[in-house]
PDB file of C-alpha atoms in Angstrom:
ATOM      1  CA  MET A 862       9.852   3.334 -21.107  1.00  0.00           C
ATOM      2  CA  ARG A 863       9.312   3.266 -17.616  1.00  0.00           C
ATOM      3  CA  ARG A 864      12.354   4.352 -16.123  1.00  0.00           C
ATOM      4  CA  PRO A 865      12.972   3.789 -12.364  1.00  0.00           C
ATOM      5  CA  PRO A 866      13.503   6.983 -10.618  1.00  0.00           C
ATOM      6  CA  VAL A 867      14.937   7.323  -6.915  1.00  0.00           C
ATOM      7  CA  ALA A 868      13.234  10.591  -6.907  1.00  0.00           C
ATOM      8  CA  ALA A 869      11.268  12.623  -9.015  1.00  0.00           C
ATOM      9  CA  GLY A 870      12.637  16.162 -10.459  1.00  0.00           C
ATOM     10  CA  GLY A 871      11.711  19.760 -10.244  1.00  0.00           C
ATOM     11  CA  GLU A 872       9.817  22.444  -8.068  1.00  0.00           C
ATOM     12  CA  ARG A 873       6.266  21.457  -7.272  1.00  0.00           C
ATOM     13  CA  PRO A 874       3.474  22.464  -4.821  1.00  0.00           C
ATOM     14  CA  VAL A 875       3.165  20.082  -2.011  1.00  0.00           C
ATOM     15  CA  ALA A 876      -0.330  18.251  -2.172  1.00  0.00           C
ATOM     16  CA  GLY A 877      -2.921  20.288  -0.434  1.00  0.00           C
ATOM     17  CA  LYS A 878      -0.611  23.212   0.618  1.00  0.00           C
ATOM     18  CA  ASN A 879       0.085  26.714  -0.906  1.00  0.00           C
ATOM     19  CA  ARG A 880       3.918  26.244  -0.719  1.00  0.00           C
ATOM     20  CA  ALA A 881       6.589  24.606  -2.957  1.00  0.00           C
ATOM     21  CA  ALA A 882       9.093  21.486  -2.446  1.00  0.00           C
ATOM     22  CA  ARG A 883      12.392  21.324  -3.966  1.00  0.00           C
ATOM     23  CA  CYS A 884      12.851  17.807  -5.554  1.00  0.00           C
ATOM     24  CA  SER A 885      16.237  16.454  -6.856  1.00  0.00           C
ATOM     25  CA  GLY A 886      15.954  13.693  -9.186  1.00  0.00           C
ATOM     26  CA  ARG A 887      18.368  10.844  -9.982  1.00  0.00           C
ATOM     27  CA  PHE A 888      17.444   8.439 -12.890  1.00  0.00           C
ATOM     28  CA  ALA A 889      19.286   5.094 -13.837  1.00  0.00           C
ATOM     29  CA  GLU A 890      18.332   1.774 -15.671  1.00  0.00           C
ATOM     30  CA  PRO A 891      20.856  -0.561 -14.351  1.00  0.00           C
ATOM     31  CA  GLU A 892      19.891  -1.589 -10.853  1.00  0.00           C
ATOM     32  CA  GLU A 893      23.566  -1.270  -9.541  1.00  0.00           C
ATOM     33  CA  ARG A 894      23.652   2.412 -10.295  1.00  0.00           C
ATOM     34  CA  LEU A 895      20.629   3.145  -8.171  1.00  0.00           C
ATOM     35  CA  ARG A 896      22.394   2.722  -4.830  1.00  0.00           C
ATOM     36  CA  GLU A 897      25.032   4.902  -5.886  1.00  0.00           C
ATOM     37  CA  LEU A 898      22.423   7.572  -6.848  1.00  0.00           C
ATOM     38  CA  ALA A 899      20.054   6.948  -3.721  1.00  0.00           C
ATOM     39  CA  THR A 900      23.527   7.758  -1.619  1.00  0.00           C
ATOM     40  CA  GLN A 901      24.144  10.788  -3.748  1.00  0.00           C
ATOM     41  CA  LEU A 902      20.470  12.111  -2.591  1.00  0.00           C
ATOM     42  CA  VAL A 903      21.179  11.126   1.163  1.00  0.00           C
ATOM     43  CA  ALA A 904      24.327  13.310   0.763  1.00  0.00           C
ATOM     44  CA  THR A 905      22.177  16.446  -0.484  1.00  0.00           C
ATOM     45  CA  GLY A 906      20.341  16.046   3.237  1.00  0.00           C
ATOM     46  CA  SER A 907      17.091  15.146   1.500  1.00  0.00           C
ATOM     47  CA  GLN A 908      13.959  15.006   3.809  1.00  0.00           C
ATOM     48  CA  VAL A 909      12.288  12.335   1.933  1.00  0.00           C
ATOM     49  CA  ILE A 910      13.102   9.926  -0.782  1.00  0.00           C
ATOM     50  CA  TYR A 911      10.477   8.868  -3.460  1.00  0.00           C
ATOM     51  CA  ALA A 912      11.465   5.512  -5.051  1.00  0.00           C
ATOM     52  CA  GLN A 913       9.499   4.158  -7.891  1.00  0.00           C
ATOM     53  CA  GLY A 914       9.732   0.646  -8.627  1.00  0.00           C
ATOM     54  CA  PRO A 915      11.261  -2.448  -6.489  1.00  0.00           C
ATOM     55  CA  TYR A 916      15.051  -1.566  -7.906  1.00  0.00           C
ATOM     56  CA  ALA A 917      14.705   2.073  -6.817  1.00  0.00           C
ATOM     57  CA  LEU A 918      13.288   1.085  -3.332  1.00  0.00           C
ATOM     58  CA  ARG A 919      16.038  -1.251  -2.597  1.00  0.00           C
ATOM     59  CA  GLY A 920      18.884   1.265  -3.645  1.00  0.00           C
ATOM     60  CA  ALA A 921      17.132   3.878  -1.340  1.00  0.00           C
ATOM     61  CA  ARG A 922      16.711   1.633   1.540  1.00  0.00           C
ATOM     62  CA  ALA A 923      20.391   0.364   1.110  1.00  0.00           C
ATOM     63  CA  ALA A 924      21.435   3.997   1.159  1.00  0.00           C
ATOM     64  CA  SER A 925      19.519   4.942   4.385  1.00  0.00           C
ATOM     65  CA  VAL A 926      17.651   3.464   7.059  1.00  0.00           C
ATOM     66  CA  ILE A 927      17.033   6.818   8.596  1.00  0.00           C
ATOM     67  CA  ILE A 928      15.876   9.291   5.783  1.00  0.00           C
ATOM     68  CA  PRO A 929      12.038   8.678   5.265  1.00  0.00           C
ATOM     69  CA  ILE A 930      11.182   6.817   1.740  1.00  0.00           C
ATOM     70  CA  VAL A 931       7.929   6.683   0.289  1.00  0.00           C
ATOM     71  CA  GLY A 932       7.826   3.808  -2.266  1.00  0.00           C
ATOM     72  CA  PHE A 933       5.801   3.206  -5.107  1.00  0.00           C
ATOM     73  CA  ASP A 934       6.000  -0.419  -5.834  1.00  0.00           C
ATOM     74  CA  HIS A 935       3.761  -2.965  -7.760  1.00  0.00           C
ATOM     75  CA  GLU A 936       5.910  -5.991  -7.236  1.00  0.00           C
ATOM     76  CA  THR A 937       7.133  -5.726  -3.690  1.00  0.00           C
ATOM     77  CA  ASP A 938       5.388  -7.135  -0.421  1.00  0.00           C
ATOM     78  CA  PRO A 939       6.999  -4.348   2.033  1.00  0.00           C
ATOM     79  CA  VAL A 940       6.609  -6.650   4.951  1.00  0.00           C
ATOM     80  CA  ALA A 941       7.694  -9.374   3.768  1.00  0.00           C
ATOM     81  CA  ALA A 942      10.850  -7.619   2.358  1.00  0.00           C
ATOM     82  CA  GLY A 943      11.615  -6.303   5.412  1.00  0.00           C
ATOM     83  CA  TYR A 944      10.795  -2.916   4.834  1.00  0.00           C
ATOM     84  CA  ALA A 945       7.906  -2.759   7.340  1.00  0.00           C
ATOM     85  CA  ALA A 946       6.829  -4.298  10.560  1.00  0.00           C
ATOM     86  CA  SER A 947       2.937  -4.002   9.412  1.00  0.00           C
ATOM     87  CA  LEU A 948       1.065  -2.291   6.827  1.00  0.00           C
ATOM     88  CA  ALA A 949      -0.734  -0.690   9.232  1.00  0.00           C
ATOM     89  CA  ARG A 950       2.030   0.488  11.414  1.00  0.00           C
ATOM     90  CA  PRO A 951       5.318   0.111   9.323  1.00  0.00           C
ATOM     91  CA  GLY A 952       7.687   1.184  12.160  1.00  0.00           C
ATOM     92  CA  GLY A 953      10.728   2.066  10.236  1.00  0.00           C
ATOM     93  CA  ASN A 954      11.893   4.580   7.524  1.00  0.00           C
ATOM     94  CA  VAL A 955       9.608   3.329   4.580  1.00  0.00           C
ATOM     95  CA  THR A 956       6.233   3.708   3.490  1.00  0.00           C
ATOM     96  CA  GLY A 957       4.109   4.076   0.542  1.00  0.00           C
ATOM     97  CA  ALA A 958       1.522   2.621  -2.053  1.00  0.00           C
ATOM     98  CA  PHE A 959       2.113  -1.127  -2.647  1.00  0.00           C
ATOM     99  CA  LEU A 960      -0.369  -3.536  -4.130  1.00  0.00           C
ATOM    100  CA  ASP A 961      -2.042  -6.594  -2.585  1.00  0.00           C
ATOM    101  CA  GLN A 962      -0.650  -9.305  -4.524  1.00  0.00           C
ATOM    102  CA  SER A 963      -2.730 -11.818  -3.546  1.00  0.00           C
ATOM    103  CA  GLU A 964      -5.523 -10.206  -4.223  1.00  0.00           C
ATOM    104  CA  ILE A 965      -4.463  -9.031  -8.073  1.00  0.00           C
ATOM    105  CA  SER A 966      -3.142 -12.671  -8.872  1.00  0.00           C
ATOM    106  CA  ALA A 967      -6.316 -14.397  -7.682  1.00  0.00           C
ATOM    107  CA  LYS A 968      -8.676 -11.866  -9.933  1.00  0.00           C
ATOM    108  CA  GLN A 969      -6.400 -12.087 -12.694  1.00  0.00           C
ATOM    109  CA  LEU A 970      -6.639 -15.828 -12.915  1.00  0.00           C
ATOM    110  CA  GLN A 971     -10.520 -15.736 -12.402  1.00  0.00           C
ATOM    111  CA  LEU A 972     -10.828 -13.330 -15.164  1.00  0.00           C
ATOM    112  CA  LEU A 973      -8.629 -15.423 -17.498  1.00  0.00           C
ATOM    113  CA  ARG A 974     -10.735 -18.276 -16.693  1.00  0.00           C
ATOM    114  CA  GLU A 975     -14.048 -16.592 -17.257  1.00  0.00           C
ATOM    115  CA  LEU A 976     -12.457 -15.904 -20.882  1.00  0.00           C
ATOM    116  CA  VAL A 977     -10.919 -19.541 -21.132  1.00  0.00           C
ATOM    117  CA  PRO A 978     -13.440 -21.738 -19.832  1.00  0.00           C
ATOM    118  CA  GLY A 979     -11.859 -25.147 -18.988  1.00  0.00           C
ATOM    119  CA  LEU A 980      -8.288 -23.654 -18.365  1.00  0.00           C
ATOM    120  CA  THR A 981      -6.200 -26.039 -16.472  1.00  0.00           C
ATOM    121  CA  ARG A 982      -2.521 -25.060 -17.450  1.00  0.00           C
ATOM    122  CA  VAL A 983      -1.254 -21.499 -17.402  1.00  0.00           C
ATOM    123  CA  ALA A 984       2.094 -20.053 -18.147  1.00  0.00           C
ATOM    124  CA  VAL A 985       3.204 -17.319 -15.870  1.00  0.00           C
ATOM    125  CA  LEU A 986       5.806 -14.844 -17.124  1.00  0.00           C
ATOM    126  CA  LEU A 987       8.013 -13.582 -14.359  1.00  0.00           C
ATOM    127  CA  ASP A 988      11.029 -11.280 -13.652  1.00  0.00           C
ATOM    128  CA  ALA A 989      12.908 -13.718 -11.322  1.00  0.00           C
ATOM    129  CA  ALA A 990      14.375 -10.480  -9.565  1.00  0.00           C
ATOM    130  CA  VAL A 991      11.181  -8.891  -8.477  1.00  0.00           C
ATOM    131  CA  ALA A 992       8.609 -11.784  -8.499  1.00  0.00           C
ATOM    132  CA  SER A 993       8.882 -13.916  -5.478  1.00  0.00           C
ATOM    133  CA  ALA A 994       5.567 -12.262  -3.919  1.00  0.00           C
ATOM    134  CA  GLN A 995       3.797 -12.484  -7.082  1.00  0.00           C
ATOM    135  CA  ARG A 996       4.510 -15.650  -7.967  1.00  0.00           C
ATOM    136  CA  GLU A 997       3.681 -17.138  -4.660  1.00  0.00           C
ATOM    137  CA  SER A 998       0.526 -15.520  -4.795  1.00  0.00           C
ATOM    138  CA  VAL A 999      -0.405 -16.639  -8.273  1.00  0.00           C
ATOM    139  CA  GLU A1000       0.461 -20.491  -7.035  1.00  0.00           C
ATOM    140  CA  VAL A1001      -1.702 -20.171  -4.178  1.00  0.00           C
ATOM    141  CA  ALA A1002      -4.462 -18.887  -6.041  1.00  0.00           C
ATOM    142  CA  ALA A1003      -3.912 -21.469  -9.099  1.00  0.00           C
ATOM    143  CA  LYS A1004      -4.148 -24.556  -6.561  1.00  0.00           C
ATOM    144  CA  ARG A1005      -7.161 -23.199  -5.372  1.00  0.00           C
ATOM    145  CA  LEU A1006      -8.831 -23.033  -8.406  1.00  0.00           C
ATOM    146  CA  GLY A1007      -7.172 -26.456  -9.739  1.00  0.00           C
ATOM    147  CA  VAL A1008      -5.102 -24.514 -12.352  1.00  0.00           C
ATOM    148  CA  THR A1009      -1.550 -25.742 -13.117  1.00  0.00           C
ATOM    149  CA  VAL A1010       1.388 -22.903 -13.140  1.00  0.00           C
ATOM    150  CA  ALA A1011       4.164 -23.433 -15.494  1.00  0.00           C
ATOM    151  CA  PRO A1012       6.808 -20.489 -14.724  1.00  0.00           C
ATOM    152  CA  ILE A1013       8.458 -18.839 -17.474  1.00  0.00           C
ATOM    153  CA  VAL A1014      11.701 -16.540 -16.374  1.00  0.00           C
ATOM    154  CA  TRP A1015      12.291 -13.482 -18.276  1.00  0.00           C
ATOM    155  CA  ARG A1016      15.379 -13.420 -20.202  1.00  0.00           C
ATOM    156  CA  GLY A1017      15.137 -10.649 -22.493  1.00  0.00           C
ATOM    157  CA  PRO A1018      12.930 -10.462 -25.766  1.00  0.00           C
ATOM    158  CA  ASP A1019      14.959 -12.886 -27.682  1.00  0.00           C
ATOM    159  CA  THR A1020      14.312 -16.014 -25.660  1.00  0.00           C
ATOM    160  CA  LEU A1021      10.472 -14.986 -25.353  1.00  0.00           C
ATOM    161  CA  PRO A1022       9.052 -16.805 -28.171  1.00  0.00           C
ATOM    162  CA  ALA A1023      10.626 -20.348 -27.836  1.00  0.00           C
ATOM    163  CA  ALA A1024       9.801 -20.281 -24.250  1.00  0.00           C
ATOM    164  CA  LEU A1025       6.116 -19.566 -25.202  1.00  0.00           C
ATOM    165  CA  ALA A1026       6.106 -22.417 -27.976  1.00  0.00           C
ATOM    166  CA  SER A1027       7.280 -24.669 -25.198  1.00  0.00           C
ATOM    167  CA  ALA A1028       5.104 -23.777 -22.953  1.00  0.00           C
ATOM    168  CA  THR A1029       1.980 -24.255 -25.243  1.00  0.00           C
ATOM    169  CA  GLN A1030       3.483 -27.756 -26.280  1.00  0.00           C
ATOM    170  CA  ASP A1031       3.278 -28.670 -22.539  1.00  0.00           C
ATOM    171  CA  GLY A1032      -0.359 -27.715 -22.600  1.00  0.00           C
ATOM    172  CA  ALA A1033      -0.557 -23.982 -21.181  1.00  0.00           C
ATOM    173  CA  ARG A1034      -3.583 -22.413 -22.649  1.00  0.00           C
ATOM    174  CA  GLY A1035      -3.378 -19.033 -21.253  1.00  0.00           C
ATOM    175  CA  LEU A1036      -0.788 -16.383 -19.994  1.00  0.00           C
ATOM    176  CA  ILE A1037      -0.430 -14.290 -16.668  1.00  0.00           C
ATOM    177  CA  VAL A1038       2.390 -11.560 -17.128  1.00  0.00           C
ATOM    178  CA  LEU A1039       3.590 -10.711 -13.725  1.00  0.00           C
ATOM    179  CA  SER A1040       4.159  -6.976 -13.066  1.00  0.00           C
ATOM    180  CA  SER A1041       8.097  -5.990 -13.646  1.00  0.00           C
ATOM    181  CA  PRO A1042       9.780  -2.920 -14.591  1.00  0.00           C
ATOM    182  CA  ARG A1043      11.705  -4.873 -17.285  1.00  0.00           C
ATOM    183  CA  ILE A1044       8.901  -6.573 -18.673  1.00  0.00           C
ATOM    184  CA  HIS A1045       6.499  -3.419 -18.839  1.00  0.00           C
ATOM    185  CA  GLU A1046       9.173  -1.455 -20.808  1.00  0.00           C
ATOM    186  CA  GLN A1047       7.087  -0.294 -23.800  1.00  0.00           C
ATOM    187  CA  GLY A1048       9.064  -2.046 -26.463  1.00  0.00           C
ATOM    188  CA  ASN A1049       8.579  -5.101 -24.349  1.00  0.00           C
ATOM    189  CA  ARG A1050       4.961  -5.023 -23.954  1.00  0.00           C
ATOM    190  CA  ARG A1051       4.558  -5.069 -27.555  1.00  0.00           C
ATOM    191  CA  LEU A1052       6.871  -8.006 -27.885  1.00  0.00           C
ATOM    192  CA  VAL A1053       4.952  -9.892 -25.124  1.00  0.00           C
ATOM    193  CA  ALA A1054       1.867  -9.452 -26.709  1.00  0.00           C
ATOM    194  CA  ASP A1055       2.517 -10.429 -30.551  1.00  0.00           C
ATOM    195  CA  ALA A1056       4.289 -13.386 -28.977  1.00  0.00           C
ATOM    196  CA  ALA A1057       1.263 -14.499 -27.177  1.00  0.00           C
ATOM    197  CA  LEU A1058      -0.891 -13.817 -30.003  1.00  0.00           C
ATOM    198  CA  LYS A1059       1.240 -15.615 -32.477  1.00  0.00           C
ATOM    199  CA  ARG A1060       0.963 -18.880 -30.006  1.00  0.00           C
ATOM    200  CA  HIS A1061      -2.785 -18.267 -29.876  1.00  0.00           C
ATOM    201  CA  LEU A1062      -2.232 -17.651 -25.813  1.00  0.00           C
ATOM    202  CA  PRO A1063      -5.174 -15.628 -24.280  1.00  0.00           C
ATOM    203  CA  ALA A1064      -2.953 -13.506 -22.021  1.00  0.00           C
ATOM    204  CA  ILE A1065      -3.444 -10.919 -18.876  1.00  0.00           C
ATOM    205  CA  GLY A1066      -1.093  -8.292 -17.436  1.00  0.00           C
ATOM    206  CA  MET A1067      -0.978  -4.968 -15.880  1.00  0.00           C
ATOM    207  CA  LEU A1068      -0.812  -1.209 -16.830  1.00  0.00           C
ATOM    208  CA  ASN A1069      -0.854  -0.611 -20.735  1.00  0.00           C
ATOM    209  CA  PHE A1070      -0.474  -4.102 -21.921  1.00  0.00           C
ATOM    210  CA  ALA A1071      -4.175  -4.299 -23.449  1.00  0.00           C
ATOM    211  CA  ARG A1072      -3.636  -0.940 -25.357  1.00  0.00           C
ATOM    212  CA  ASP A1073      -0.416  -3.054 -26.594  1.00  0.00           C
ATOM    213  CA  GLY A1074      -2.226  -5.792 -27.973  1.00  0.00           C
ATOM    214  CA  LEU A1075      -2.503  -7.898 -24.991  1.00  0.00           C
ATOM    215  CA  LEU A1076      -5.962  -9.620 -24.870  1.00  0.00           C
ATOM    216  CA  ILE A1077      -6.894  -8.245 -21.233  1.00  0.00           C
ATOM    217  CA  THR A1078      -5.127  -5.750 -18.339  1.00  0.00           C
ATOM    218  CA  TYR A1079      -6.388  -5.748 -14.876  1.00  0.00           C
ATOM    219  CA  GLY A1080      -4.599  -3.744 -12.283  1.00  0.00           C
ATOM    220  CA  PRO A1081      -4.961  -0.781 -10.214  1.00  0.00           C
ATOM    221  CA  VAL A1082      -5.668   2.828 -11.302  1.00  0.00           C
ATOM    222  CA  GLN A1083      -2.203   4.559 -11.400  1.00  0.00           C
ATOM    223  CA  LYS A1084      -3.151   7.839 -10.865  1.00  0.00           C
ATOM    224  CA  ASP A1085      -4.953   6.913  -7.562  1.00  0.00           C
ATOM    225  CA  MET A1086      -1.434   5.121  -6.374  1.00  0.00           C
ATOM    226  CA  LEU A1087       0.579   7.845  -7.390  1.00  0.00           C
ATOM    227  CA  ARG A1088      -1.891  10.492  -5.538  1.00  0.00           C
ATOM    228  CA  SER A1089      -1.526   8.181  -2.419  1.00  0.00           C
ATOM    229  CA  ALA A1090       2.344   8.329  -2.624  1.00  0.00           C
ATOM    230  CA  ALA A1091       2.521  12.144  -3.285  1.00  0.00           C
ATOM    231  CA  ASN A1092       0.319  12.807  -0.335  1.00  0.00           C
ATOM    232  CA  LEU A1093       2.409  10.680   2.100  1.00  0.00           C
ATOM    233  CA  VAL A1094       5.293  12.729   0.754  1.00  0.00           C
ATOM    234  CA  ALA A1095       3.557  15.665   1.697  1.00  0.00           C
ATOM    235  CA  LYS A1096       2.588  14.349   5.129  1.00  0.00           C
ATOM    236  CA  ILE A1097       6.332  13.631   5.726  1.00  0.00           C
ATOM    237  CA  LEU A1098       7.402  17.035   4.565  1.00  0.00           C
ATOM    238  CA  GLU A1099       4.927  18.429   6.998  1.00  0.00           C
ATOM    239  CA  GLY A1100       6.413  16.470   9.896  1.00  0.00           C
ATOM    240  CA  ALA A1101       4.983  12.989   9.996  1.00  0.00           C
ATOM    241  CA  ARG A1102       6.940  10.083  10.596  1.00  0.00           C
ATOM    242  CA  PRO A1103       7.151   7.241   7.958  1.00  0.00           C
ATOM    243  CA  ALA A1104       6.951   4.835  11.181  1.00  0.00           C
ATOM    244  CA  ASP A1105       3.331   5.742  11.936  1.00  0.00           C
ATOM    245  CA  LEU A1106       1.972   6.290   8.130  1.00  0.00           C
ATOM    246  CA  PRO A1107       0.003   3.183   7.118  1.00  0.00           C
ATOM    247  CA  ILE A1108       1.179   1.683   3.765  1.00  0.00           C
ATOM    248  CA  GLU A1109      -1.728   2.535   1.158  1.00  0.00           C
ATOM    249  CA  ARG A1110      -3.383  -0.100  -0.976  1.00  0.00           C
ATOM    250  CA  PRO A1111      -5.219   0.850  -4.229  1.00  0.00           C
ATOM    251  CA  ALA A1112      -8.991   0.909  -3.631  1.00  0.00           C
ATOM    252  CA  ARG A1113     -10.046   1.345  -7.356  1.00  0.00           C
ATOM    253  CA  PHE A1114      -8.683  -0.988 -10.193  1.00  0.00           C
ATOM    254  CA  GLU A1115      -9.486  -1.063 -14.056  1.00  0.00           C
ATOM    255  CA  LEU A1116     -10.389  -3.870 -16.486  1.00  0.00           C
ATOM    256  CA  VAL A1117      -9.419  -3.278 -20.168  1.00  0.00           C
ATOM    257  CA  ILE A1118     -10.237  -5.724 -23.039  1.00  0.00           C
ATOM    258  CA  ASN A1119      -8.501  -5.609 -26.589  1.00  0.00           C
ATOM    259  CA  LEU A1120     -11.462  -6.956 -28.946  1.00  0.00           C
ATOM    260  CA  ARG A1121      -9.187  -6.929 -31.851  1.00  0.00           C
ATOM    261  CA  THR A1122      -7.172  -9.454 -29.902  1.00  0.00           C
ATOM    262  CA  ALA A1123     -10.094 -11.415 -28.770  1.00  0.00           C
ATOM    263  CA  LYS A1124     -11.434 -11.515 -32.382  1.00  0.00           C
ATOM    264  CA  ALA A1125      -7.987 -13.140 -33.535  1.00  0.00           C
ATOM    265  CA  LEU A1126      -8.234 -15.770 -31.007  1.00  0.00           C
ATOM    266  CA  GLY A1127     -11.605 -16.614 -31.464  1.00  0.00           C
ATOM    267  CA  LEU A1128     -12.967 -15.581 -28.091  1.00  0.00           C
ATOM    268  CA  THR A1129     -16.246 -14.389 -27.041  1.00  0.00           C
ATOM    269  CA  ILE A1130     -16.519 -11.776 -24.223  1.00  0.00           C
ATOM    270  CA  PRO A1131     -18.929 -13.046 -21.832  1.00  0.00           C
ATOM    271  CA  GLN A1132     -21.738 -10.854 -20.254  1.00  0.00           C
ATOM    272  CA  SER A1133     -19.669 -11.105 -16.925  1.00  0.00           C
ATOM    273  CA  LEU A1134     -17.066  -8.868 -18.265  1.00  0.00           C
ATOM    274  CA  SER A1135     -19.290  -6.516 -20.414  1.00  0.00           C
ATOM    275  CA  GLY A1136     -18.616  -3.591 -17.974  1.00  0.00           C
ATOM    276  CA  ALA A1137     -14.833  -3.476 -18.902  1.00  0.00           C
ATOM    277  CA  GLU A1138     -13.489  -0.746 -20.908  1.00  0.00           C
ATOM    278  CA  THR A1139     -12.601  -2.191 -24.666  1.00  0.00           C
ATOM    279  CA  ILE A1140     -10.078  -1.372 -27.208  1.00  0.00           C
ATOM    280  CA  PRO A1141     -11.717  -1.695 -30.741  1.00  0.00           C
TER     281      PRO A1141
END
């Protein structure tokens, strides 16, 4: 399960330096606990807070607008959320590694259309608590490509099969799973993949979804984003100000196709996607 940490724990070397930084970790599942734990970190006199995911980032920012915060976040637009004045010069106490949602959304929709020629209506599974930037990006990309978006709000695993059944009855012929710490929990990934396959819906998501049975995964190389965030933490510990450290975007992306799922859906992988990593 992907836990949303406010900070990583342990004692480890600072990137690129022969010295160690002591890290105090706090972890919580309910979002309401994160602000309390972030406040505890502030009280310890932390030099920097590392916040993974939108809930942890919100908790850390609510706890302090002074202590430097490095975010690692797939879901949030840091400028639209008010964390930064601009990507190049954040201007506040938050910097970090964030996705370009408009680029990801457009590419995922394009990939789905390559696998499902003639796609005109797509269901979009989203977590309403973190999906505003993602949903807007998908809708903009879909309008440009002449595709209708049918949103499905994640309300837990028990309601998903009926929601997908309704979407297919209304004409959806594909599914985009937007990024969310809740939806991307390991058990939920398998459930989403199985539910999509049962409704014969070709589906695309991020992270490890294809390894859990979803047709296709497209997203950033995680280790690159983690390295970017770690380097920003190191720079702050060396004296840099988050206000002056540009927000990092991933430069490399990975495409993974589950061939077993493709076969079950009766799909042929087009030559244009022949360079993708495949899961037999």
